[in-house]
mmCIF file of C-alpha atoms in Angstrom:
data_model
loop_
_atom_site.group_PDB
_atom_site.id
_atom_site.type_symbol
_atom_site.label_atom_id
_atom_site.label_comp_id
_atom_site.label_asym_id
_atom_site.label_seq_id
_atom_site.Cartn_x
_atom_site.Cartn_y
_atom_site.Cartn_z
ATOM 1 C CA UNK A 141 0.000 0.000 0.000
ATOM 2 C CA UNK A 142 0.912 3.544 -0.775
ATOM 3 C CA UNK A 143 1.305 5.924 2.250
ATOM 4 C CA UNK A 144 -1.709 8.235 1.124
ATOM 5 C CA UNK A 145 -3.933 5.287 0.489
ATOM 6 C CA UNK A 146 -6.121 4.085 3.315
ATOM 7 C CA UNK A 147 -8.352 0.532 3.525
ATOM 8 C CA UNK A 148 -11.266 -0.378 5.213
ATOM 9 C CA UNK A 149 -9.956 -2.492 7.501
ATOM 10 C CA UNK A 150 -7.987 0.746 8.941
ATOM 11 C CA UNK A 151 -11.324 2.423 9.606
ATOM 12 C CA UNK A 152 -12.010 5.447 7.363
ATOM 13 C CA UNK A 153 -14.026 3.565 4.873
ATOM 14 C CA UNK A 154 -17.097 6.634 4.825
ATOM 15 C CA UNK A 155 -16.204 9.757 5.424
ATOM 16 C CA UNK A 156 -18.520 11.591 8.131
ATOM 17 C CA UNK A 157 -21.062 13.426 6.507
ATOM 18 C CA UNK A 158 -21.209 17.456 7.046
ATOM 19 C CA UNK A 159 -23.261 18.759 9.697
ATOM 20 C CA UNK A 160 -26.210 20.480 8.480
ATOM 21 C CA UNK A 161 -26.601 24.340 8.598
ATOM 22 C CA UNK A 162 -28.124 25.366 11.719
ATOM 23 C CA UNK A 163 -31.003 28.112 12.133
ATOM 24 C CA UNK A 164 -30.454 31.463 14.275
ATOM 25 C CA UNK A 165 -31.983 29.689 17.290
ATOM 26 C CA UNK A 166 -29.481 27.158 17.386
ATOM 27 C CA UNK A 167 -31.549 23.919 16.032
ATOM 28 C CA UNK A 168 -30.374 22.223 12.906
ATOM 29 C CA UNK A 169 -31.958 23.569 9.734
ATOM 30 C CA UNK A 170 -33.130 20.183 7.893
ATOM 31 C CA UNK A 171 -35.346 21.717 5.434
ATOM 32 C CA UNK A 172 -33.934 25.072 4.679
ATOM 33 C CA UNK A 173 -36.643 26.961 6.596
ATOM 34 C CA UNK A 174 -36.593 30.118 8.637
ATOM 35 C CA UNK A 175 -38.155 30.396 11.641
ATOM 36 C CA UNK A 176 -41.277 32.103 11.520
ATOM 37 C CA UNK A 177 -41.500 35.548 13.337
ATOM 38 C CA UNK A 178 -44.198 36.210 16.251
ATOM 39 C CA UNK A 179 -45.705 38.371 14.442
ATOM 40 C CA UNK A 180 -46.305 36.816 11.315
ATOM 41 C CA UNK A 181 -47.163 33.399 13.370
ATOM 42 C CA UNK A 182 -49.764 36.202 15.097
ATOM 43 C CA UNK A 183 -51.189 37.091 12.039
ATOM 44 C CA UNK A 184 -51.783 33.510 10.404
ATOM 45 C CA UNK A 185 -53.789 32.379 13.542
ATOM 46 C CA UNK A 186 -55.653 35.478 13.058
ATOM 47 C CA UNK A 187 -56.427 34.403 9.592
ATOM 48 C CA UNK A 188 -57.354 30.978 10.325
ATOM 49 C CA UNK A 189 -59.562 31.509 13.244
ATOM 50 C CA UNK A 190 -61.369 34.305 10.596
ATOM 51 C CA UNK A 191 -61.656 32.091 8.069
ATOM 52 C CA UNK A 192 -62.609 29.131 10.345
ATOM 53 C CA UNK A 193 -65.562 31.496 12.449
ATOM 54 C CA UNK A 194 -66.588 32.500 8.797
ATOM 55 C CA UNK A 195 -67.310 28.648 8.199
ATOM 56 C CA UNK A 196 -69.513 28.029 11.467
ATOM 57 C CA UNK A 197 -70.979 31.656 10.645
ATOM 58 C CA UNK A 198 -72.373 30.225 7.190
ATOM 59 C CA UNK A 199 -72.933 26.868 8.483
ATOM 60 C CA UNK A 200 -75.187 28.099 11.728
ATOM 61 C CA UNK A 201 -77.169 30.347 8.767
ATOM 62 C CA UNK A 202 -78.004 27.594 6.529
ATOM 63 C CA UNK A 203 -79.352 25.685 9.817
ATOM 64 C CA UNK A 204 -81.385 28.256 10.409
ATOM 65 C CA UNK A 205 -83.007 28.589 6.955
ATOM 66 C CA UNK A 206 -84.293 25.091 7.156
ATOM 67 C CA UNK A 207 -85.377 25.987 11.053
ATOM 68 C CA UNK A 208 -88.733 28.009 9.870
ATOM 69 C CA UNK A 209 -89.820 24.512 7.463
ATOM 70 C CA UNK A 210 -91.274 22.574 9.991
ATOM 71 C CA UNK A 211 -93.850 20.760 9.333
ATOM 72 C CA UNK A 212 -96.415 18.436 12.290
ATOM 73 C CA UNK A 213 -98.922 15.793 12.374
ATOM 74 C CA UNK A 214 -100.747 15.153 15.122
ATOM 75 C CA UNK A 215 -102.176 11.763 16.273
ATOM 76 C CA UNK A 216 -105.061 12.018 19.183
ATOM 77 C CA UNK A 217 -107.067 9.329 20.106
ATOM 78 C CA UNK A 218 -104.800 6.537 21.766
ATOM 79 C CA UNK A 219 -106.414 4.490 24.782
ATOM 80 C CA UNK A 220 -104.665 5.106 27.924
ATOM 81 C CA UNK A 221 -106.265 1.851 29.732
ATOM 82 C CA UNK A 222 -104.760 -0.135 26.406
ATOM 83 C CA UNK A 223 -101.983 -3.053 27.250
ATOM 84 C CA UNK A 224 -98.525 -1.143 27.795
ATOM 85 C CA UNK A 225 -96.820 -3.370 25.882
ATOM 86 C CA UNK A 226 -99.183 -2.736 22.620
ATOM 87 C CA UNK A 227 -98.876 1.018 23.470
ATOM 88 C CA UNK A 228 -95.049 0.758 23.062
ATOM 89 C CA UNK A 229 -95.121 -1.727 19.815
ATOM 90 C CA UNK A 230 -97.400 1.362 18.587
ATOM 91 C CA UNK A 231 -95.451 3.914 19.538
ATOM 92 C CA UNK A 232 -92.326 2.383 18.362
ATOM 93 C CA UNK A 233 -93.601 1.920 14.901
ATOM 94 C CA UNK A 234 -94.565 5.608 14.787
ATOM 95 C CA UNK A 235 -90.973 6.426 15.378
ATOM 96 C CA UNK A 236 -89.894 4.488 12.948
ATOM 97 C CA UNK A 237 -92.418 5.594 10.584
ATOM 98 C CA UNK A 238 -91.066 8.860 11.051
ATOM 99 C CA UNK A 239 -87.550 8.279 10.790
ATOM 100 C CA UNK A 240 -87.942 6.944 7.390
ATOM 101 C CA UNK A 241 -90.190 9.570 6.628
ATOM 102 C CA UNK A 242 -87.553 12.380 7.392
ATOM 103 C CA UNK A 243 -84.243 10.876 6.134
ATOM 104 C CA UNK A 244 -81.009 11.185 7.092
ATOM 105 C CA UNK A 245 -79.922 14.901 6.206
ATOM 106 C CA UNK A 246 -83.571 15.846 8.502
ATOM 107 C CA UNK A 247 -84.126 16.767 12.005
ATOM 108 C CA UNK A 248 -87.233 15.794 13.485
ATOM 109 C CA UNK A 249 -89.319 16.083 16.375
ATOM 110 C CA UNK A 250 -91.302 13.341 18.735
ATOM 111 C CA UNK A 251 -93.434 14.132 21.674
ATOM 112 C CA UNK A 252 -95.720 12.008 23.375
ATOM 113 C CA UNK A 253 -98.474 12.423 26.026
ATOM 114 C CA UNK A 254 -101.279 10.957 27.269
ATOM 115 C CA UNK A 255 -103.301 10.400 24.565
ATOM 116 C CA UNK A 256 -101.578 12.546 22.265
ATOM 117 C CA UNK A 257 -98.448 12.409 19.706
ATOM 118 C CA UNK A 258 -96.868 14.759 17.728
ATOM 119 C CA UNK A 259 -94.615 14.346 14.868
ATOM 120 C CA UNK A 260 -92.300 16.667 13.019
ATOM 121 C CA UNK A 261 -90.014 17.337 10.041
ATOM 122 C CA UNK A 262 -87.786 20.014 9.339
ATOM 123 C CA UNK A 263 -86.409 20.819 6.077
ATOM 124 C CA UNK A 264 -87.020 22.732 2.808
ATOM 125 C CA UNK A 265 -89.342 19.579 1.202
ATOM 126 C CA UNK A 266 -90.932 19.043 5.041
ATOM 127 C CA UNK A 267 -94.277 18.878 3.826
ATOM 128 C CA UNK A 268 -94.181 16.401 1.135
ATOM 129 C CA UNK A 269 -92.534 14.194 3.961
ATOM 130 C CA UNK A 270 -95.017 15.150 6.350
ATOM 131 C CA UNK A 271 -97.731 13.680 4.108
ATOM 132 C CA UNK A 272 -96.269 10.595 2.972
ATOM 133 C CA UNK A 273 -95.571 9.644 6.869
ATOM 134 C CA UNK A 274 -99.433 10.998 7.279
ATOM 135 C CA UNK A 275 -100.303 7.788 4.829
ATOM 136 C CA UNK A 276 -97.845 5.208 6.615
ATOM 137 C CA UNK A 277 -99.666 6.508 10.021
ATOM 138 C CA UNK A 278 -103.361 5.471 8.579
ATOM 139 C CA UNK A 279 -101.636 2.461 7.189
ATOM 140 C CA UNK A 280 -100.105 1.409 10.630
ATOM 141 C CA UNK A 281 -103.575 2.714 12.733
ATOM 142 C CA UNK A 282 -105.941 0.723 10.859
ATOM 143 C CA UNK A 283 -108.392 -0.689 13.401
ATOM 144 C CA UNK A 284 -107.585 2.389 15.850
ATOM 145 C CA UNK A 285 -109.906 4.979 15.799
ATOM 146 C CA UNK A 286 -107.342 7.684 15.418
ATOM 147 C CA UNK A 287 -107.319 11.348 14.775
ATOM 148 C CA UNK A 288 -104.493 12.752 12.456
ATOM 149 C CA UNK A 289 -104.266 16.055 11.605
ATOM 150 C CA UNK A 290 -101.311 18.438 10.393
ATOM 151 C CA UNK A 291 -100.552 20.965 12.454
ATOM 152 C CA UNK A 292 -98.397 23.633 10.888
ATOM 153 C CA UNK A 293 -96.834 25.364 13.890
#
C-alpha cells in the first residue's frame, strides 16, 4: 500500500457526513426553513380563526333557513287503559315511521303524552314528507280509531 492510500480495515471507509446548517436559534436547519416571526405566526392564527368562524358563521345560517320549514302531524285518540306493551309496539312503529319519513340529512321532532303524539319534520321539502308519513300513520292505525291532523306550527 501507498502511504496516502487508506483501507477499510484501517477504519475510514465513509467519510462523516457534514453537519447540516443550523437556524439562528441554534436547532439544525433540515429543510432550509426560517423560523417564523411572532408576528407573522400572530397574524396567520388570526387568519385561520377568521376564516374558520366565517365557516360556522355560514354553516349556523343555513341551519337556520331550514329551522322556519317545519312541518307536524298530530295523532289524538290513543287508549290510555290499552296493554302497555301494545302502546309501546305502537309507539315504536310511529318512530320508525317517522324516521324513514324524514331521512337522514332531517331533524325531526317526537313528543308524546297521554293520549296525544306529535310528529315533526324540518327541512325545505318538510311537507311532502309530512304527508307521505301521514299515509304510513293510517296504514299502521288501521283498526284504531285515530285522529291525524297536520298541524303547521
Amino acid at each position: 500500500m501507498t502511504e496516502g492510500s487508506t483501507t477499510p480495515a484501517e477504519g475510514n471507509a465513509d467519510p462523516v457526513p457534514p453537519l447540516s446548517p443550523t437556524r439562528p436559534d441554534g436547532w439544525p436547519d433540515w429543510l432550509g426553513r426560517r423560523p417564523i416571526p411572532a408576528t407573522e405566526r400572530d397574524r396567520l392564527r388570526q387568519t385561520i380563526d377568521a376564516d374558520r368562524l366565517s365557516r360556522e358563521t355560514a354553516r349556523t345560517q343555513a341551519d337556520r333557513q331550514l329551522a322556519p320549514h317545519f312541518s307536524y302531524i298530530v295523532i289524538e285518540g290513543f287508549n290510555p287503559d290499552q296493554n302497555p306493551r301494545k302502546r309501546t309496539r305502537l309507539r315504536a312503529r310511529l318512530t320508525i315511521a317517522l324516521r324513514l319519513a324524514a331521512g337522514e340529512d332531517h331533524r325531526t321532532h317526537y313528543e308524546a303524552t297521554g293520549q296525544r303524539i306529535t310528529l315533526g319534520i324540518a327541512g325545505p321539502d318538510a311537507r311532502e314528507r309530512a304527508r307521505a308519513l301521514r299515509q304510513e300513520i293510517q296504514r299502521i292505525g288501521r283498526g284504531h280509531r285515530w285522529t291525524i291532523t297536520e298541524d303547521p306550527h
